[in-house]
CSV table of C-alpha atoms and ligand atoms in Angstrom, one decimal:
chain,number,residue,atom,x,y,z
A,1,UNK,CA,5.4,95.4,-44.3
A,2,UNK,CA,6.1,93.4,-41.2
A,3,UNK,CA,9.1,94.2,-39.1
A,4,UNK,CA,10.4,92.6,-35.9
A,5,UNK,CA,12.9,94.6,-33.9
A,6,UNK,CA,14.7,92.6,-31.2
A,7,UNK,CA,11.6,90.7,-30.4
A,8,UNK,CA,11.7,88.2,-27.5
A,9,UNK,CA,9.0,86.1,-25.8
A,10,UNK,CA,9.3,84.3,-22.5
A,11,UNK,CA,6.5,82.1,-21.2
A,12,UNK,CA,8.5,81.7,-18.0
A,13,UNK,CA,11.5,83.3,-16.4
A,14,UNK,CA,13.9,80.5,-17.3
A,15,UNK,CA,13.7,80.2,-21.0
A,16,UNK,CA,12.9,82.1,-24.2
A,17,UNK,CA,10.4,80.7,-26.6
A,18,UNK,CA,11.7,83.4,-29.0
A,19,UNK,CA,14.8,85.4,-28.5
A,20,UNK,CA,15.9,88.7,-30.0
A,21,UNK,CA,14.4,88.1,-33.4
A,22,UNK,CA,15.0,90.7,-36.2
A,23,UNK,CA,13.0,90.3,-39.3
A,24,UNK,CA,11.7,92.3,-42.2
A,25,UNK,CA,9.0,90.8,-44.4
A,26,UNK,CA,8.2,92.6,-47.6
A,27,UNK,CA,4.8,93.4,-49.0
A,28,UNK,CA,3.7,90.6,-51.3
A,29,UNK,CA,6.4,88.3,-50.1
A,30,UNK,CA,5.9,84.6,-49.4
A,31,UNK,CA,8.0,84.2,-46.3
A,32,UNK,CA,8.5,80.8,-44.7
A,33,UNK,CA,9.5,80.1,-41.1
A,34,UNK,CA,11.1,76.7,-40.7
A,35,UNK,CA,12.7,74.9,-37.8
A,36,UNK,CA,12.3,71.8,-35.7
A,37,UNK,CA,9.5,71.4,-33.2
A,38,UNK,CA,9.8,73.9,-30.3
A,39,UNK,CA,12.0,76.3,-32.2
A,40,UNK,CA,9.6,79.2,-31.8
A,41,UNK,CA,7.8,79.3,-35.2
A,42,UNK,CA,4.2,79.3,-33.9
A,43,UNK,CA,5.1,81.9,-31.2
A,44,UNK,CA,6.7,84.1,-33.8
A,45,UNK,CA,3.6,83.8,-36.0
A,46,UNK,CA,1.1,84.4,-33.2
A,47,UNK,CA,2.9,87.6,-32.1
A,48,UNK,CA,2.1,89.1,-35.5
A,49,UNK,CA,-1.6,89.2,-34.8
A,50,UNK,CA,-1.2,89.5,-31.1
A,51,UNK,CA,-2.5,86.1,-30.2
A,52,UNK,CA,0.7,86.2,-28.1
A,53,UNK,CA,2.4,89.4,-26.9
A,54,UNK,CA,6.1,89.8,-27.1
A,55,UNK,CA,7.8,90.4,-23.8
A,56,UNK,CA,10.6,92.5,-25.3
A,57,UNK,CA,11.1,94.4,-28.6
A,58,UNK,CA,8.6,95.7,-31.0
A,59,UNK,CA,6.7,94.5,-34.0
A,60,UNK,CA,5.6,96.9,-36.7
A,61,UNK,CA,3.1,96.5,-39.5
A,62,UNK,CA,3.2,99.1,-42.2
A,63,UNK,CA,5.5,101.2,-39.9
A,64,UNK,CA,3.1,101.2,-37.0
A,65,UNK,CA,3.6,99.3,-33.7
A,66,UNK,CA,1.2,96.5,-33.5
A,67,UNK,CA,0.4,97.5,-29.9
A,68,UNK,CA,-1.1,100.7,-31.3
A,69,UNK,CA,-3.6,98.8,-33.5
A,70,UNK,CA,-7.0,97.9,-32.2
A,71,UNK,CA,-6.4,94.2,-31.2
A,72,UNK,CA,-9.6,92.9,-32.7
A,73,UNK,CA,-9.3,94.8,-36.0
A,74,UNK,CA,-5.7,93.6,-36.2
A,75,UNK,CA,-6.9,90.0,-35.9
A,76,UNK,CA,-9.7,90.4,-38.4
A,77,UNK,CA,-7.5,92.1,-40.8
A,78,UNK,CA,-4.9,89.3,-40.8
A,79,UNK,CA,-5.9,86.0,-42.2
A,80,UNK,CA,-5.0,82.9,-40.2
A,81,UNK,CA,-4.9,79.3,-41.2
A,82,UNK,CA,-4.0,76.5,-38.8
A,83,UNK,CA,-2.9,73.0,-39.1
A,84,UNK,CA,-5.7,71.5,-37.2
A,85,UNK,CA,-8.6,72.1,-39.5
A,86,UNK,CA,-10.4,74.6,-37.3
A,87,UNK,CA,-13.7,74.9,-39.0
A,88,UNK,CA,-16.9,75.2,-36.9
A,89,UNK,CA,-18.4,71.7,-37.2
A,90,UNK,CA,-22.0,72.7,-36.8
A,91,UNK,CA,-21.8,75.5,-39.4
A,92,UNK,CA,-22.1,75.1,-43.2
A,93,UNK,CA,-19.1,75.8,-45.4
A,94,UNK,CA,-20.7,79.1,-46.4
A,95,UNK,CA,-21.1,80.2,-42.8
A,96,UNK,CA,-17.6,79.1,-41.9
A,97,UNK,CA,-16.2,81.3,-44.7
A,98,UNK,CA,-18.4,84.2,-43.8
A,99,UNK,CA,-17.3,84.5,-40.2
A,100,UNK,CA,-15.2,87.6,-40.6
A,101,UNK,CA,-17.4,89.4,-43.1
A,102,UNK,CA,-20.2,88.9,-40.6
A,103,UNK,CA,-18.1,90.3,-37.8
A,104,UNK,CA,-17.4,93.3,-40.0
A,105,UNK,CA,-21.2,93.6,-40.7
A,106,UNK,CA,-21.0,93.3,-44.5
A,107,UNK,CA,-24.4,93.2,-46.2
A,108,UNK,CA,-25.8,89.7,-46.9
A,109,UNK,CA,-25.4,90.3,-50.6
A,110,UNK,CA,-21.8,91.3,-50.4
A,111,UNK,CA,-21.0,88.4,-48.2
A,112,UNK,CA,-22.8,85.9,-50.5
A,113,UNK,CA,-20.9,87.1,-53.5
A,114,UNK,CA,-17.6,87.0,-51.6
A,115,UNK,CA,-18.3,83.4,-50.5
A,116,UNK,CA,-18.8,82.4,-54.1
A,117,UNK,CA,-15.7,84.2,-55.3
A,118,UNK,CA,-13.6,82.6,-52.5
A,119,UNK,CA,-14.8,79.1,-53.1
A,120,UNK,CA,-14.0,79.3,-56.7
A,121,UNK,CA,-10.7,80.8,-55.9
A,122,UNK,CA,-9.7,77.8,-53.8
A,123,UNK,CA,-11.2,75.3,-56.2
A,124,UNK,CA,-14.5,74.3,-54.5
A,125,UNK,CA,-17.7,74.5,-56.5
A,126,UNK,CA,-20.0,76.8,-54.6
A,127,UNK,CA,-23.2,75.1,-55.8
A,128,UNK,CA,-21.9,71.7,-54.6
A,129,UNK,CA,-20.3,72.6,-51.3
A,130,UNK,CA,-21.9,75.8,-50.0
A,131,UNK,CA,-24.4,74.2,-47.8
A,132,UNK,CA,-22.4,71.2,-46.7
A,133,UNK,CA,-21.0,70.7,-43.2
A,134,UNK,CA,-17.2,70.4,-42.7
A,135,UNK,CA,-17.5,66.7,-41.9
A,136,UNK,CA,-18.9,66.1,-45.4
A,137,UNK,CA,-15.6,67.3,-47.0
A,138,UNK,CA,-12.2,65.6,-47.3
A,139,UNK,CA,-9.3,66.9,-45.3
A,140,UNK,CA,-7.9,68.6,-48.3
A,141,UNK,CA,-11.2,70.3,-49.1
A,142,UNK,CA,-11.6,71.4,-45.5
A,143,UNK,CA,-8.2,73.0,-45.6
A,144,UNK,CA,-9.2,74.8,-48.8
A,145,UNK,CA,-12.2,76.2,-46.8
A,146,UNK,CA,-9.7,77.2,-44.1
A,147,UNK,CA,-7.7,79.2,-46.7
A,148,UNK,CA,-10.9,80.7,-48.1
A,149,UNK,CA,-11.9,81.8,-44.7
A,150,UNK,CA,-8.6,83.4,-44.0
A,151,UNK,CA,-8.9,85.4,-47.2
A,152,UNK,CA,-12.6,86.3,-46.7
A,153,UNK,CA,-12.1,89.9,-45.7
A,154,UNK,CA,-9.4,90.4,-48.2
A,155,UNK,CA,-6.6,90.8,-45.7
A,156,UNK,CA,-3.2,92.1,-46.8
A,157,UNK,CA,-1.4,89.6,-44.5
A,158,UNK,CA,-2.1,85.9,-44.2
A,159,UNK,CA,-0.5,83.7,-41.5
A,160,UNK,CA,-0.4,80.0,-42.1
A,161,UNK,CA,0.8,77.6,-39.4
A,162,UNK,CA,1.7,74.2,-40.9
A,163,UNK,CA,-1.6,74.3,-42.8
A,164,UNK,CA,-0.9,71.3,-45.0
A,165,UNK,CA,1.1,69.0,-42.6
A,166,UNK,CA,-1.9,66.9,-41.6
A,167,UNK,CA,-2.7,66.0,-45.2
A,168,UNK,CA,-1.6,63.1,-47.2
A,169,UNK,CA,1.4,63.9,-49.5
A,170,UNK,CA,-0.7,64.0,-52.7
A,171,UNK,CA,-3.3,66.3,-51.4
A,172,UNK,CA,-0.6,68.4,-49.8
A,173,UNK,CA,1.2,68.9,-53.0
A,174,UNK,CA,-1.9,69.8,-54.8
A,175,UNK,CA,-2.7,72.4,-52.2
A,176,UNK,CA,0.9,73.8,-52.3
A,177,UNK,CA,0.6,74.1,-56.1
A,178,UNK,CA,-2.8,75.8,-55.8
A,179,UNK,CA,-1.6,78.1,-53.1
A,180,UNK,CA,1.4,79.2,-55.3
A,181,UNK,CA,-1.0,79.9,-58.2
A,182,UNK,CA,-3.3,81.8,-55.9
A,183,UNK,CA,-0.5,83.8,-54.5
A,184,UNK,CA,0.6,84.8,-58.0
A,185,UNK,CA,-2.8,86.2,-58.6
A,186,UNK,CA,-3.6,87.9,-55.3
A,187,UNK,CA,-0.1,88.9,-54.1
A,188,UNK,CA,-0.8,88.7,-50.3
A,189,UNK,CA,2.0,88.9,-47.8
A,190,UNK,CA,2.1,85.4,-46.5
A,191,UNK,CA,4.0,84.1,-43.5
A,192,UNK,CA,4.0,80.4,-43.7
A,193,UNK,CA,5.3,78.0,-41.0
A,194,UNK,CA,6.5,74.5,-41.8
A,195,UNK,CA,9.0,72.0,-40.5
A,196,UNK,CA,9.5,70.6,-44.0
A,197,UNK,CA,12.4,72.0,-46.0
A,198,UNK,CA,11.0,70.7,-49.2
A,199,UNK,CA,7.8,72.6,-48.7
A,200,UNK,CA,9.8,75.6,-47.7
A,201,UNK,CA,11.9,75.5,-50.8
A,202,UNK,CA,8.9,75.1,-53.1
A,203,UNK,CA,6.9,77.9,-51.6
A,204,UNK,CA,9.2,80.5,-50.1
A,205,UNK,CA,10.5,83.6,-51.7
A,206,UNK,CA,12.7,83.7,-48.6
A,207,UNK,CA,13.1,81.2,-45.9
A,208,UNK,CA,13.9,82.0,-42.2
A,209,UNK,CA,15.5,79.1,-40.4
A,210,UNK,CA,14.9,79.0,-36.7
A,211,UNK,CA,16.4,77.0,-33.9
A,212,UNK,CA,15.9,77.3,-30.1
A,213,UNK,CA,14.0,80.5,-30.5
A,214,UNK,CA,16.6,82.2,-32.6
A,215,UNK,CA,16.9,83.1,-36.2
A,216,UNK,CA,19.7,81.1,-37.6
A,217,UNK,CA,19.6,82.3,-41.2
A,218,UNK,CA,17.3,84.1,-43.6
A,219,UNK,CA,17.7,83.8,-47.3
A,220,UNK,CA,16.3,82.8,-50.7
A,221,UNK,CA,16.1,79.0,-51.1
A,222,UNK,CA,19.2,78.9,-53.3
A,223,UNK,CA,21.2,81.0,-50.8
A,224,UNK,CA,20.5,78.4,-48.1
A,225,UNK,CA,21.8,75.7,-50.3
A,226,UNK,CA,24.7,77.8,-51.6
A,227,UNK,CA,25.8,79.3,-48.3
A,228,UNK,CA,24.3,77.6,-45.3
A,229,UNK,CA,25.2,79.7,-42.3
A,230,UNK,CA,26.2,76.7,-40.2
A,231,UNK,CA,25.9,72.9,-39.9
A,232,UNK,CA,22.4,73.2,-38.6
A,233,UNK,CA,21.1,74.8,-41.8
A,234,UNK,CA,23.1,72.5,-43.9
A,235,UNK,CA,21.5,69.5,-42.1
A,236,UNK,CA,18.1,71.0,-42.8
A,237,UNK,CA,18.8,71.5,-46.5
A,238,UNK,CA,20.3,68.0,-46.9
A,239,UNK,CA,17.3,66.7,-44.9
A,240,UNK,CA,15.2,67.8,-47.9
A,241,UNK,CA,17.7,66.1,-50.1
A,242,UNK,CA,17.4,62.8,-48.2
A,243,UNK,CA,13.7,63.0,-48.6
A,244,UNK,CA,14.2,63.0,-52.3
A,245,UNK,CA,17.2,60.6,-52.1
A,246,UNK,CA,15.2,57.5,-51.5
A,247,UNK,CA,13.5,57.8,-54.8
A,248,UNK,CA,16.5,57.4,-56.9
A,249,UNK,CA,17.8,60.8,-57.7
A,250,UNK,CA,19.1,60.9,-61.2
A,251,UNK,CA,21.4,63.7,-62.0
A,252,UNK,CA,21.6,62.4,-65.5
A,253,UNK,CA,18.0,63.6,-66.3
A,254,UNK,CA,18.8,67.1,-65.0
A,255,UNK,CA,22.0,67.4,-67.1
A,256,UNK,CA,21.9,69.6,-70.2
A,257,UNK,CA,23.9,67.9,-72.9
A,258,UNK,CA,26.5,70.2,-74.3
A,259,UNK,CA,29.6,69.7,-76.4
A,260,UNK,CA,32.2,67.7,-74.7
A,261,UNK,CA,35.0,70.3,-75.0
A,262,UNK,CA,32.7,72.9,-73.5
A,263,UNK,CA,32.3,70.8,-70.4
A,264,UNK,CA,36.0,70.5,-69.7
A,265,UNK,CA,36.4,73.7,-67.6
A,266,UNK,CA,33.8,72.6,-65.1
A,267,UNK,CA,34.3,70.6,-61.9
A,268,UNK,CA,32.8,67.2,-62.4
A,269,UNK,CA,30.4,65.1,-60.3
A,270,UNK,CA,29.4,61.6,-60.9
A,271,UNK,CA,25.9,60.9,-62.2
A,272,UNK,CA,25.5,58.3,-59.4
A,273,UNK,CA,26.6,60.7,-56.7
A,274,UNK,CA,24.2,60.9,-53.7
A,275,UNK,CA,22.2,64.1,-53.6
A,276,UNK,CA,23.9,65.5,-50.5
A,277,UNK,CA,27.2,65.2,-52.3
A,278,UNK,CA,25.8,67.0,-55.3
A,279,UNK,CA,24.4,69.7,-53.1
A,280,UNK,CA,27.7,70.3,-51.3
A,281,UNK,CA,29.4,70.5,-54.7
A,282,UNK,CA,26.7,72.9,-56.0
A,283,UNK,CA,27.3,75.0,-52.9
A,284,UNK,CA,30.7,75.7,-54.2
A,285,UNK,CA,30.0,75.8,-57.9
A,286,UNK,CA,27.1,77.3,-59.7
A,287,UNK,CA,27.4,74.6,-62.5
A,288,UNK,CA,28.9,71.1,-62.6
A,289,UNK,CA,29.8,68.7,-65.4
A,290,UNK,CA,28.0,65.4,-64.9
A,291,UNK,CA,30.2,62.4,-65.5
A,292,UNK,CA,29.0,58.9,-66.3
A,293,UNK,CA,31.3,55.9,-66.8
A,294,UNK,CA,34.2,58.3,-66.8
A,295,UNK,CA,32.8,60.5,-69.5
A,296,UNK,CA,31.3,64.0,-69.2
A,297,UNK,CA,27.8,63.9,-70.5
A,298,UNK,CA,26.3,67.2,-69.7
A,299,UNK,CA,26.0,70.3,-67.5
A,300,UNK,CA,23.8,70.7,-64.4
A,301,UNK,CA,23.2,74.0,-62.7
A,302,UNK,CA,22.2,74.8,-59.1
A,303,UNK,CA,18.9,76.2,-60.0
A,304,UNK,CA,17.8,73.1,-61.8
A,305,UNK,CA,18.6,70.9,-58.8
A,306,UNK,CA,16.8,73.2,-56.4
A,307,UNK,CA,13.8,73.3,-58.6
A,308,UNK,CA,13.9,69.5,-58.7
A,309,UNK,CA,14.1,69.3,-54.9
A,310,UNK,CA,11.2,71.6,-54.6
A,311,UNK,CA,9.0,69.8,-57.1
A,312,UNK,CA,9.8,66.2,-56.0
A,313,UNK,CA,8.4,63.7,-55.4
A,314,UNK,CA,6.4,63.9,-58.6
A,315,UNK,CA,5.0,61.0,-60.7
A,316,UNK,CA,2.1,60.0,-58.5
A,317,UNK,CA,-0.9,60.6,-60.6
A,318,UNK,CA,-4.1,61.9,-59.2
A,319,UNK,CA,-4.7,63.6,-55.9
A,320,UNK,CA,-6.7,61.7,-53.4
A,321,UNK,CA,-8.9,64.6,-52.5
B,1,ADP,P1,7.2,75.6,-32.8
B,1,ADP,O1,6.0,76.2,-33.4
B,1,ADP,O2,8.4,75.9,-33.6
B,1,ADP,O3,7.1,74.1,-32.6
B,1,ADP,P2,6.5,77.1,-30.4
B,1,ADP,O4,6.6,78.5,-30.8
B,1,ADP,O5,5.2,76.5,-30.3
B,1,ADP,O6,7.5,76.2,-31.4
B,1,ADP,O7,7.2,76.9,-29.0
B,1,ADP,C1,8.5,77.5,-28.7
B,1,ADP,C2,8.8,77.2,-27.2
B,1,ADP,O8,7.9,77.8,-26.4
B,1,ADP,C3,8.8,75.7,-26.9
B,1,ADP,O9,9.9,75.4,-26.0
B,1,ADP,C4,7.5,75.5,-26.3
B,1,ADP,O10,7.5,74.4,-25.3
B,1,ADP,C5,7.3,76.8,-25.5
B,1,ADP,N1,5.8,77.2,-25.4
B,1,ADP,C6,5.0,77.3,-26.5
B,1,ADP,N2,3.7,77.7,-26.1
B,1,ADP,C7,3.8,77.7,-24.7
B,1,ADP,C8,2.9,78.0,-23.7
B,1,ADP,N3,1.6,78.3,-23.9
B,1,ADP,N4,3.3,78.0,-22.4
B,1,ADP,C9,4.6,77.7,-22.1
B,1,ADP,N5,5.5,77.4,-23.0
B,1,ADP,C10,5.2,77.4,-24.3
B,2,MG,MG1,4.2,75.3,-34.0
């Protein structure tokens, strides 16, 4: 669907913002770009809709070079959601969502219907919010409008640049959950930028780890945990672990109780082991016996721990939206 072939981008002669990136993003895939600040994520994203041009290499969408597409159509046909809630303040929610349909000269009727449909899709009651201004909505609601706007003309590709990172953790998690639900229904190709590994693991079908303009590793979440390409990736993965670590990670609750004898063949890990130790053990073994007070109490598998990391932190009641 989207292909990068040896793509580089230099803002100045001295250094590369993005260097020799090769990527292939599949149709319908939720593809996450992650890396520290300045690693080239935004530049990579913006090259897809030609907000930035590559200085070397080629990007293809559906097998065609993006330089061969009409630039404006390419931009309209690719949804784009930013971190800074970029709604037009003087326009109503309805008008904000209808920007691209209007550029495309849809009929009034068609546009109205689409606005209703989209607002429902992202969980905003059209009757209540249609005619409000952005300032009358919470941050989370504004970001929902941002998502609706990006989906307005039914693009096949949606680019999202840290869309939830300005939101409080509760709202953010709610939006992540809703985006996952939405993606299951509408099956867009999503390229999503974040610097948060936990978010990446929760959302991504595959994760591309970037550092200093280069791709360090691309893989499914469990592959990054299982086979981090180097210390940098490992550090990122265990960064997600540390994030969970301070809320008392309990291996015990993840362990499946099975008969004691059946546990004997497995490598053991202590129920009180810190999460990064558990992860490094799970990188080597798909399953581990959990030991408490010197006794084996159950079996834990890698998938369960990854799922736990992606879902945590939990228990916090209602969203503040
Ligand atoms: P990220 O999104 O991962 O934080 P960026 O893609 O924004 O990273 O930036 C990658 C590199 O390119 C950084 O070193 C940044 O300073 C540089 N850069 C980004 N935008 C510009 C610009 N408009 N002019 C010059 N340098 C830039
Ligand atoms: Mg950025």
